[in-house]
Short mmCIF file of C-alpha atoms in Angstrom, two decimals:
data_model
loop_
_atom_site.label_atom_id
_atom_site.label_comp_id
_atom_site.label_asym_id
_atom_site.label_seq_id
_atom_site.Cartn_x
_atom_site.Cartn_y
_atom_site.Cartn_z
CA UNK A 1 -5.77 1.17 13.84
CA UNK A 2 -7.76 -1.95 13.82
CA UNK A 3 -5.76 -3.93 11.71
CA UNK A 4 -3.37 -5.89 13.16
CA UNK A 5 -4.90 -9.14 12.08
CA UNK A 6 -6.10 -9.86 9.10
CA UNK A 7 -8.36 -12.71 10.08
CA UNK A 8 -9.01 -12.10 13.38
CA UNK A 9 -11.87 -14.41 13.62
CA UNK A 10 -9.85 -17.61 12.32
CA UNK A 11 -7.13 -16.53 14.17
CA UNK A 12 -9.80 -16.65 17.67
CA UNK A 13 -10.16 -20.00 16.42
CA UNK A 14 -6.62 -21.43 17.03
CA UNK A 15 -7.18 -21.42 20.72
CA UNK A 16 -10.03 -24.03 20.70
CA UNK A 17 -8.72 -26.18 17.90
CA UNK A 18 -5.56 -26.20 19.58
CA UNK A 19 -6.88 -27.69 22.40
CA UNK A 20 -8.72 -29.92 20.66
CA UNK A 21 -5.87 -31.31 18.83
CA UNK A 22 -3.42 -31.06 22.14
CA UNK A 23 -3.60 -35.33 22.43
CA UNK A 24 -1.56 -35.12 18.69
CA UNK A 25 1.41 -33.50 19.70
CA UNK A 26 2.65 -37.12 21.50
CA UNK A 27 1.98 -38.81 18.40
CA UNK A 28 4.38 -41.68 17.24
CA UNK A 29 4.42 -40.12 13.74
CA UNK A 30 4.54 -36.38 14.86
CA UNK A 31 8.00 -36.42 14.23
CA UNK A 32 9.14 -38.55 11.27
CA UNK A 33 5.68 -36.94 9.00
CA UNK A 34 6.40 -33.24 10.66
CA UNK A 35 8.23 -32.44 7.15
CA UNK A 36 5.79 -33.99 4.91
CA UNK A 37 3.12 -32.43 6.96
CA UNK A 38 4.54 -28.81 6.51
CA UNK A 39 4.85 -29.45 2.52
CA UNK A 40 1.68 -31.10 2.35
CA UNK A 41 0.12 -28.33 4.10
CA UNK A 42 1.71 -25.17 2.01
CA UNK A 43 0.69 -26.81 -1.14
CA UNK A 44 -3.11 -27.28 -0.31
CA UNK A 45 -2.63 -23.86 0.88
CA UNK A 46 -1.10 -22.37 -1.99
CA UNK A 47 -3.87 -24.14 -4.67
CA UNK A 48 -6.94 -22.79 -2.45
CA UNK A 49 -5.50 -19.02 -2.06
CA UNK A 50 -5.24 -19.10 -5.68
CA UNK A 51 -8.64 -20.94 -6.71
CA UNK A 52 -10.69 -19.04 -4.10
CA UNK A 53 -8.44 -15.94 -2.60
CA UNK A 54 -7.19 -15.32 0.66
CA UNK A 55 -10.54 -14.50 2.49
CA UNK A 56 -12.38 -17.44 0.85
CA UNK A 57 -9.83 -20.57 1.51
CA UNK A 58 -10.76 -21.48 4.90
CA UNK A 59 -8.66 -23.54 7.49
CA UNK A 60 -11.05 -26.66 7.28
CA UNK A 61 -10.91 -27.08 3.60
CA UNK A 62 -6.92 -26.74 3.74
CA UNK A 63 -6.78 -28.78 5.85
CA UNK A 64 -8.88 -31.34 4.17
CA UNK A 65 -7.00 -31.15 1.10
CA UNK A 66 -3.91 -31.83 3.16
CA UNK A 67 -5.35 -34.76 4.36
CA UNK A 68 -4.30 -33.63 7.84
CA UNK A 69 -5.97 -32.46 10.99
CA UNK A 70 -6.85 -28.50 11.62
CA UNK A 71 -5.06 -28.77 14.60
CA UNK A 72 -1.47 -29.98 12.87
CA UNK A 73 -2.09 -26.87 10.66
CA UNK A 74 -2.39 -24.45 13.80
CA UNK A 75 0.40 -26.37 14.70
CA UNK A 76 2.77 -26.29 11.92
CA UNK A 77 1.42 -22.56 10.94
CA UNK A 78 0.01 -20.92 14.10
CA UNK A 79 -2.24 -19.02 12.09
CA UNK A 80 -3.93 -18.86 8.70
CA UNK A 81 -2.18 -15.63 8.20
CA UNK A 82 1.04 -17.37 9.53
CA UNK A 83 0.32 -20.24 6.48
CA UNK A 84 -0.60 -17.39 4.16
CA UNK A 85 2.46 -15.28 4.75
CA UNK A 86 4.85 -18.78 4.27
CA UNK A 87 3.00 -19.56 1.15
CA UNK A 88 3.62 -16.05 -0.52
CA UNK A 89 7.12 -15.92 0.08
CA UNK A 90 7.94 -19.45 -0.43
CA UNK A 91 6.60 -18.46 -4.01
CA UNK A 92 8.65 -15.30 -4.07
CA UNK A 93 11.91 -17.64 -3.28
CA UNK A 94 11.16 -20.03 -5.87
CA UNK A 95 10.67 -17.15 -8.62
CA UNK A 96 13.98 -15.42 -7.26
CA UNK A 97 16.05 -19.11 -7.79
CA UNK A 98 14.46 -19.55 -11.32
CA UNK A 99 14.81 -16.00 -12.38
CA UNK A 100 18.22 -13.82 -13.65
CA UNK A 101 18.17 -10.71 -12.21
CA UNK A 102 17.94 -9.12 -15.47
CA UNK A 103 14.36 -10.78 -15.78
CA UNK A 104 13.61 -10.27 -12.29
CA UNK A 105 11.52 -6.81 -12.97
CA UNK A 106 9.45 -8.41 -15.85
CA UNK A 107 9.08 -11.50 -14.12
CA UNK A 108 7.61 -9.58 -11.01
CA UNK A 109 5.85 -7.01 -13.20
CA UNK A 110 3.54 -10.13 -14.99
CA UNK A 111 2.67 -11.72 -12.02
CA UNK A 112 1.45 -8.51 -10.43
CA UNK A 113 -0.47 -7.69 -14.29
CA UNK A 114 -1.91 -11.03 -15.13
CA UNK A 115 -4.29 -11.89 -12.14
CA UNK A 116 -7.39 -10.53 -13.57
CA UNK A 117 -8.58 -7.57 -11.93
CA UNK A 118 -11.25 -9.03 -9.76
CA UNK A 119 -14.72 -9.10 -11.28
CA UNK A 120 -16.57 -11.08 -9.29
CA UNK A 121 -16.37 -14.42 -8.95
CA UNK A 122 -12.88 -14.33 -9.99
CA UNK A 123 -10.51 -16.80 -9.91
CA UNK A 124 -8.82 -16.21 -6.38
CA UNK A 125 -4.85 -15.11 -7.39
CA UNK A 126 -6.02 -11.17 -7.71
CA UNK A 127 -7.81 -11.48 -4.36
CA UNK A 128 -4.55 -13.72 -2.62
CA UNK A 129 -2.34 -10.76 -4.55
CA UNK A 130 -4.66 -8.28 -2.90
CA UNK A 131 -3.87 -9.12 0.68
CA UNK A 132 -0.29 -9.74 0.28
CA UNK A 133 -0.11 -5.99 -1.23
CA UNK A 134 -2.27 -4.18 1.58
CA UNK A 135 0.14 -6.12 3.89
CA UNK A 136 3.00 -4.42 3.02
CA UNK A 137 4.24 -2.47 6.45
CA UNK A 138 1.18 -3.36 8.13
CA UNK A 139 3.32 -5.25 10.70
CA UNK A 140 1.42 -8.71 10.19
CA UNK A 141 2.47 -12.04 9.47
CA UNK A 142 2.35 -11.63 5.73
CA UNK A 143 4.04 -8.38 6.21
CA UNK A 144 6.68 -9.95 8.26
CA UNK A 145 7.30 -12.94 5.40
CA UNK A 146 6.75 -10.23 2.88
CA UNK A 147 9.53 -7.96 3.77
CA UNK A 148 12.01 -10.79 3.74
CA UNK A 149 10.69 -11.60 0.52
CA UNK A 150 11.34 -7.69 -0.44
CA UNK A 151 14.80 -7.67 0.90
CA UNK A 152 15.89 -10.67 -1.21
CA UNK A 153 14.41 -9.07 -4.22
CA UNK A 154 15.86 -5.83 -3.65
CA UNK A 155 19.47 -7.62 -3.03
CA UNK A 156 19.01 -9.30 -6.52
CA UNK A 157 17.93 -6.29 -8.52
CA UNK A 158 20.85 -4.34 -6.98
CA UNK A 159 23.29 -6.66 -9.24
CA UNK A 160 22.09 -4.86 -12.01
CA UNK A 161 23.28 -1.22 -11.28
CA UNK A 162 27.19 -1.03 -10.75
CA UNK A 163 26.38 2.41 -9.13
CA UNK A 164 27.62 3.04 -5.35
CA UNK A 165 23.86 3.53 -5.25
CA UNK A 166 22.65 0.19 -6.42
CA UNK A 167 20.75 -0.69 -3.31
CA UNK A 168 18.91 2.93 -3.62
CA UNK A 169 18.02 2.21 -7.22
CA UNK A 170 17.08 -1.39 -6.12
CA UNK A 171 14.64 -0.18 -3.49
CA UNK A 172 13.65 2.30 -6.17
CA UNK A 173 12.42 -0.49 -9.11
CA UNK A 174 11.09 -2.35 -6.39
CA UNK A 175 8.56 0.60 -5.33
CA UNK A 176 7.82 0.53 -8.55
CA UNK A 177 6.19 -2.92 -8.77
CA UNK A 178 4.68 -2.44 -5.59
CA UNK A 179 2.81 0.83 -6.39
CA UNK A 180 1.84 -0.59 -9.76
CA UNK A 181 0.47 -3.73 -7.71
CA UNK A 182 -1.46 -1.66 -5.37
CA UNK A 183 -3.02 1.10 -7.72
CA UNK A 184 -3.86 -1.84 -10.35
CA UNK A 185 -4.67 -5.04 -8.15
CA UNK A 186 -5.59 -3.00 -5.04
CA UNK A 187 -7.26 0.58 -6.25
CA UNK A 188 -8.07 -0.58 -9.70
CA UNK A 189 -7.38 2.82 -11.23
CA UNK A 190 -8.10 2.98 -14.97
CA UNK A 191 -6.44 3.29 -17.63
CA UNK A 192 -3.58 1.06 -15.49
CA UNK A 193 -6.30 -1.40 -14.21
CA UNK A 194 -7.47 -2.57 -17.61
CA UNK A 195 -4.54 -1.72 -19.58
CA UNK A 196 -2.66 -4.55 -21.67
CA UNK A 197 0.09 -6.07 -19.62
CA UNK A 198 2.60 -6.15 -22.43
CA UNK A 199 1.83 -2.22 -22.83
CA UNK A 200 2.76 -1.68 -19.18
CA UNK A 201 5.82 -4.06 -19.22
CA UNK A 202 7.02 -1.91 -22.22
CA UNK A 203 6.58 0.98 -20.46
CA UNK A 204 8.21 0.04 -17.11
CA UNK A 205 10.98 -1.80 -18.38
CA UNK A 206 12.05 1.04 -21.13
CA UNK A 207 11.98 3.90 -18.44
CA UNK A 208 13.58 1.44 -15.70
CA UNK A 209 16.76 0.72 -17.84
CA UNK A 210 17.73 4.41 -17.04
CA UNK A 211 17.62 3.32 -13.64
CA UNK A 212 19.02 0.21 -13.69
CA UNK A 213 21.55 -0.23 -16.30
CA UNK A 214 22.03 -4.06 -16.36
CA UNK A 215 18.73 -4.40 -17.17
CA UNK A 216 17.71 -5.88 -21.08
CA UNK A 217 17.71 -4.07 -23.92
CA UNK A 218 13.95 -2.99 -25.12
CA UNK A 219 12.48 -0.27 -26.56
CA UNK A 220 12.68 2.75 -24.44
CA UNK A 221 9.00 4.61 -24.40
CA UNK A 222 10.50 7.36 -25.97
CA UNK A 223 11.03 5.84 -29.22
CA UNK B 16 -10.62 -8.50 6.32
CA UNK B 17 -10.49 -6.75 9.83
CA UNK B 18 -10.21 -3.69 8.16
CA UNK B 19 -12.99 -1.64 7.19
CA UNK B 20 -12.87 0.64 9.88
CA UNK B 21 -9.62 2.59 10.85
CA UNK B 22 -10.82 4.07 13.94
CA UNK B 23 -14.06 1.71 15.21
CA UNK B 24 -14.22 3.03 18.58
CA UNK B 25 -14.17 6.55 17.68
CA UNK B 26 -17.01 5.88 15.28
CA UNK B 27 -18.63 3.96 17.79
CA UNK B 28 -18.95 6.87 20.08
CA UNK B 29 -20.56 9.06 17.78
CA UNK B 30 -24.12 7.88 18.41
CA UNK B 31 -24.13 8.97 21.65
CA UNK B 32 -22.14 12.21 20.97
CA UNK B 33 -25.00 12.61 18.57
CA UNK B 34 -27.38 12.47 21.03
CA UNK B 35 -25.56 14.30 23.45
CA UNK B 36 -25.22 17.46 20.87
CA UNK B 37 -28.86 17.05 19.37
CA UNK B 38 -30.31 20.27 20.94
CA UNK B 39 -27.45 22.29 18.89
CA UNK B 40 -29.40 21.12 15.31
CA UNK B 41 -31.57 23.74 16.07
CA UNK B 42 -29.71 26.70 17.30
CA UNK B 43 -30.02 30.13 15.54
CA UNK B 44 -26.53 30.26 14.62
CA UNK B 45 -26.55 26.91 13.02
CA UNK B 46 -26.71 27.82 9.53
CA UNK B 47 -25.13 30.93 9.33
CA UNK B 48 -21.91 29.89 10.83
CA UNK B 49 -21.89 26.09 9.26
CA UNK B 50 -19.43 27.40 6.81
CA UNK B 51 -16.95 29.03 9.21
CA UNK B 52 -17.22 25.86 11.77
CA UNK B 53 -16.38 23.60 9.11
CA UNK B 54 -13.75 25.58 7.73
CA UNK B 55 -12.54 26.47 11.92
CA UNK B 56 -12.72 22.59 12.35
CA UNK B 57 -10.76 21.57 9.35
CA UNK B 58 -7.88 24.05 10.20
CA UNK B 59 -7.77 22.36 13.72
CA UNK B 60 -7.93 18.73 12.38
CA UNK B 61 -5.09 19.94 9.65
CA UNK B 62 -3.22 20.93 12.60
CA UNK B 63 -3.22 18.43 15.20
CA UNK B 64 -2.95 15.53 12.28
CA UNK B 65 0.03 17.48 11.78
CA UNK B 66 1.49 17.47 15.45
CA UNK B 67 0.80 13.93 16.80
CA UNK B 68 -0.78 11.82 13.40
CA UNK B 69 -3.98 10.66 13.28
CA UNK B 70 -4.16 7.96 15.67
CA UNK B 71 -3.33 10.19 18.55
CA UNK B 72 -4.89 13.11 17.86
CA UNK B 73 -8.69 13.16 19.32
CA UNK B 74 -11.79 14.58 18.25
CA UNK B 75 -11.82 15.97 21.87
CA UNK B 76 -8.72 17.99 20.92
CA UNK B 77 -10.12 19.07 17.52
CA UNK B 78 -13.33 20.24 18.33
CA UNK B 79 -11.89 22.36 22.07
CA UNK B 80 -9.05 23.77 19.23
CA UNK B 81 -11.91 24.72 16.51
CA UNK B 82 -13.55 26.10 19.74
CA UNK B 83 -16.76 23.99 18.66
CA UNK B 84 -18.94 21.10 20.15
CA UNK B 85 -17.89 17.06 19.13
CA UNK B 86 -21.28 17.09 18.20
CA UNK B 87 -20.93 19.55 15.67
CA UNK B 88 -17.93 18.36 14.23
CA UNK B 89 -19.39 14.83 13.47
CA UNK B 90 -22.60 16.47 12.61
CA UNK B 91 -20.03 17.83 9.76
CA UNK B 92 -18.06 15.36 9.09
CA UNK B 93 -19.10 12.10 10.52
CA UNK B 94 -16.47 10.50 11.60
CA UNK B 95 -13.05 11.08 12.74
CA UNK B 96 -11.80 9.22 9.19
CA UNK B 97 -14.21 11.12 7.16
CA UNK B 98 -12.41 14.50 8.44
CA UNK B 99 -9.18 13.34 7.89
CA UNK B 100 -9.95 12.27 4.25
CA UNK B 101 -11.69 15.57 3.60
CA UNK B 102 -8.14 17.25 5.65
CA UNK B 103 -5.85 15.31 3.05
CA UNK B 104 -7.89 15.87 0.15
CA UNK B 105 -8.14 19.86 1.10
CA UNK B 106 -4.19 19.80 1.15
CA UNK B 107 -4.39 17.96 -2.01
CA UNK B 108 -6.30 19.89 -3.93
CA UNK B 109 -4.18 22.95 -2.42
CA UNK B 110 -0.81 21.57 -3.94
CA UNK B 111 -2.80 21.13 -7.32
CA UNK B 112 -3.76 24.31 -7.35
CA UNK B 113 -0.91 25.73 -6.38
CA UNK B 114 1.96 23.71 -8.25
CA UNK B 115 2.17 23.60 -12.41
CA UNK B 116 2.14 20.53 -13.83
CA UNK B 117 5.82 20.00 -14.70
CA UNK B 118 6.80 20.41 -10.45
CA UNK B 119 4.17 18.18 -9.24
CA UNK B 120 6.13 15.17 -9.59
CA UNK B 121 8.81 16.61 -7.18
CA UNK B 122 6.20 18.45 -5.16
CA UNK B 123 4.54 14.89 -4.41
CA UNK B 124 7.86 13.30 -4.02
CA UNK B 125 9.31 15.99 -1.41
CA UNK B 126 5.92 15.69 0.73
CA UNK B 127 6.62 11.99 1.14
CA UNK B 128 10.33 12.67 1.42
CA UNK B 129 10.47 15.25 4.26
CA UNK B 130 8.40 13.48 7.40
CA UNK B 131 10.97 11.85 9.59
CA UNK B 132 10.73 7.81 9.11
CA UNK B 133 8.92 7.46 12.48
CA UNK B 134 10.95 7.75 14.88
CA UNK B 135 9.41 7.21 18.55
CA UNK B 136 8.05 10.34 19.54
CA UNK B 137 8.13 11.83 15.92
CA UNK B 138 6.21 14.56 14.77
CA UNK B 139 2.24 12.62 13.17
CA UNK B 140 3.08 14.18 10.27
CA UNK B 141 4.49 10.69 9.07
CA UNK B 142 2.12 9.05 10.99
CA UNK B 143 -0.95 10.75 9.02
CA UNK B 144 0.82 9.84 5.78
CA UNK B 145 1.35 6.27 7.07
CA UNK B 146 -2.70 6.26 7.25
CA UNK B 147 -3.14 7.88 4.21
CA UNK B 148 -0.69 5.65 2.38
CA UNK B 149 -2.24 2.68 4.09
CA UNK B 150 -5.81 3.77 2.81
CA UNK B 151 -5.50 3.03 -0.24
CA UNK B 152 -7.66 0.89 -2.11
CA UNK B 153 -8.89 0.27 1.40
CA UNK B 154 -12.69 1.14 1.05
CA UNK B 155 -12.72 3.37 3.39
CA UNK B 156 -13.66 6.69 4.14
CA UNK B 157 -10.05 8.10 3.99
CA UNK B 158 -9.66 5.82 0.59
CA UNK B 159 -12.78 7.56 -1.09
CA UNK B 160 -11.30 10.55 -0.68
CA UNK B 161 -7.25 9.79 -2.10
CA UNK B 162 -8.73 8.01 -5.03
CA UNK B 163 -10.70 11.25 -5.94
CA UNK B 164 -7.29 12.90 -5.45
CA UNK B 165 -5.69 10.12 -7.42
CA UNK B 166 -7.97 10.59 -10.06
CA UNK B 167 -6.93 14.75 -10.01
CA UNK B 168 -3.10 14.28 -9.80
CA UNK B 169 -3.54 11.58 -12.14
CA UNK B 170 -5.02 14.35 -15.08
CA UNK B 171 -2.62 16.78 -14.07
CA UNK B 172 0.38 14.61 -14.63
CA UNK B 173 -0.70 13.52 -18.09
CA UNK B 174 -0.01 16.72 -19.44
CA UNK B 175 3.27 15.90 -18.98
CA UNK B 176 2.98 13.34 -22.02
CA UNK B 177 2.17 14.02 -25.94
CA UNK B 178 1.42 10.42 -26.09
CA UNK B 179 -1.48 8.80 -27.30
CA UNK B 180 -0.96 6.56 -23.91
CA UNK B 181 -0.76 9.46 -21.72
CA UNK B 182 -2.66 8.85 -18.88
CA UNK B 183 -1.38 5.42 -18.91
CA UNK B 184 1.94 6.97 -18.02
CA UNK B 185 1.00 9.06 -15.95
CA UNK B 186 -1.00 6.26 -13.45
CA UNK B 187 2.46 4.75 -13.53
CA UNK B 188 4.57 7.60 -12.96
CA UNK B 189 1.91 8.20 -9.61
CA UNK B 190 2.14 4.38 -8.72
CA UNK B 191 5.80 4.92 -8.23
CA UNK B 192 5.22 8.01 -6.14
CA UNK B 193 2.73 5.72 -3.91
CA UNK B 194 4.82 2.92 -3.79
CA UNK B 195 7.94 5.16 -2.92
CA UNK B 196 5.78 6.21 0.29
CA UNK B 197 4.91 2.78 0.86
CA UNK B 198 8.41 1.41 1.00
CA UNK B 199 9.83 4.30 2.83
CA UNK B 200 6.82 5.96 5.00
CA UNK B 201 5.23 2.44 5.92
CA UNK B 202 7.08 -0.10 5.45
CA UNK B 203 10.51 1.59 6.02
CA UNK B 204 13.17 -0.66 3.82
CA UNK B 205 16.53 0.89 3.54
CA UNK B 206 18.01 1.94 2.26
CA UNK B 207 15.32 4.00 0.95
CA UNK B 208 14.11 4.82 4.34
CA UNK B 209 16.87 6.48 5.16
CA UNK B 210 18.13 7.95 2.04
CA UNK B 211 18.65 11.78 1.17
CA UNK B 212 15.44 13.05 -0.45
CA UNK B 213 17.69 15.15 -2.85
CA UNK B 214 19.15 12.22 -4.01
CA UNK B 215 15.93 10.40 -4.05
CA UNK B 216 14.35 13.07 -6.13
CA UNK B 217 17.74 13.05 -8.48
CA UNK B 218 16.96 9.82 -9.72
CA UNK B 219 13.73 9.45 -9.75
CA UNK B 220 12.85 12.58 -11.71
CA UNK B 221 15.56 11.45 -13.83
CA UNK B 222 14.36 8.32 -14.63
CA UNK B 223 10.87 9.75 -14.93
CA UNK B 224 12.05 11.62 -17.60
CA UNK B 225 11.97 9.04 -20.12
CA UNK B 226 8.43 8.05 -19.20
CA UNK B 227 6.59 11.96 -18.92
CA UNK B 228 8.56 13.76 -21.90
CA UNK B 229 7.15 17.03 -20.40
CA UNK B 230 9.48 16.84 -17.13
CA UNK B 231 11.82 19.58 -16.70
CA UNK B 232 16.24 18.64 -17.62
CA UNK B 233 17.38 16.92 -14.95
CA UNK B 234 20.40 15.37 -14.44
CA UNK B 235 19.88 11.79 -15.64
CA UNK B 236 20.66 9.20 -13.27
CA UNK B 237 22.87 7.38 -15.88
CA UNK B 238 25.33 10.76 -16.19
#
């Protein structure tokens, strides 16, 4: 299967920009700045994958943002994939410290529904959302970052079954999102793709409380 | 993305197979037995997906087990990935057929349960639904022809719902299904991956239960 990378070409890249920037690595300031490098770096990253998308957020312009040389970035990152995957899951960590477990599932569920669903020229978060999705198991970098990400979601939403199958029903909910993700954000199948994200959540969440029972009170869809 | 083509040097070589098999366009027994080659080619594709998965099973070995020319065969179908789209619609369409609405939940469920999770040296039938589930939304050739099946299921299941919101049910009811594959086929997270499909099919159809009102009793995941 020919898609190990997801960049390939920008990946080819590293090489020569790598040994461009080679003279860098004996910097005075490579050490002390490494740190404010790395976070400089991951936010630039994380604005231009959601302005532009994935594909369209090149190295350069990250870079530039950064205010740092392409070659700290191949440094710090190895690859724009690499930066990609650390950007996604850093913002999976950060939702996962903010977020109860009982609002984990909605809190998941709306960022997967309220990208919009990629007309064109749309802002980039539904094309970002897009590769992280079609990642999933492909044995990438994102996938790598991604399933970390997945465990520590799953271990979260398993507080909220007091089953001796909590992890199963964990890994179950957690499908869930991800095949709502893909056949929304990914397939765009109608009626899911253009259907109102409050409608969906109400749907989800009322059928997932029989599967999870710590999860909020709402109406069930059969009432 | 690197990913438009899942098999680019099989594809490749079908120019020159092309070439190779020209002569054949014109043979008297062309027309009359186009039906039965396609049909003798699909049964051997079916087949040897089935044995070693689609990445390892050639269109060499197809075409000498359909007892037919390469040439022929991509003369029918194109490409390798067109035939196996056109193989996993055919056994698509087949369960359709053959399943009423109310078991196609657990029909769908059990055909993603029952492959082994990949083992080395496993049978391809997990290996052809690892291509199939990676398809998706994908744009290819093997992604035209799920989504058509997507769209099928999709009608089918809604049945299952009195609701004005119907087929907005069932689109999420067949997003879990997908993602279920996903997590367990692909990207195999346990404990999903290695759970017991009767228990996997317990709760889910449970828990469906509450979203497609025209399910059949089940024990409820919560009793």
């Amino acid at each position: 299967m020919a898609r190990t990378s997801i960049d390939g070409a920008e990946t080819a890249g590293r090489a020569a920009v790598r040994r461009e920037g080679a003279g860098e690595r004996s910097a005075p300031d490579g050490g002390a700045r490494g740190g404010d490098t790395r976070e400089r770096l991951l936010a630039a990253a994380s604005a231009l994958f959601a302005e532009r998308g994935y594909d369209r957020a090149t190295v350069r312009e990250i870079a530039a943002r950064a205010g740092v040389n392409q070659a700290l970035l191949f440094r710090h990152f190895g690859s724009k994939q690499a930066l990609f995957g650390e950007v996604v899951a850093q913002g999976g960590y950060e939702q996962l410290r903010s977020t109860p477990p009982e609002r984990l599932v909605e809190a998941v569920l709306r960022s997967l529904l309220h990208p919009p669903a990629d007309p064109a020229g749309a802002p980039g978060a539904s094309r970002s959302l897009k590769t992280m999705l079609r990642s999933v198991g492909g044995g990438d970098e994102v996938s790598t970052a991604v399933a970390g990400l997945g465990e520590a979601y799953a271990k979260a939403l398993a507080e909220l079954s007091t089953r001796h199958d909590a992890a199963l029903r964990a890994d179950l909910a957690l499908s869930w999102l991800l095949g709502i993700g893909l056949t929304r954000v990914v397939a765009g199948k109608r009626p899911l793709a253009d259907a109102d994200p409050d409608e969906v959540c109400r749907l989800v969440l009322g059928t997932l409380g029989h599967l999870l029972d710590g999860l909020p009170e709402g109406g069930t869809p059969r009432t």
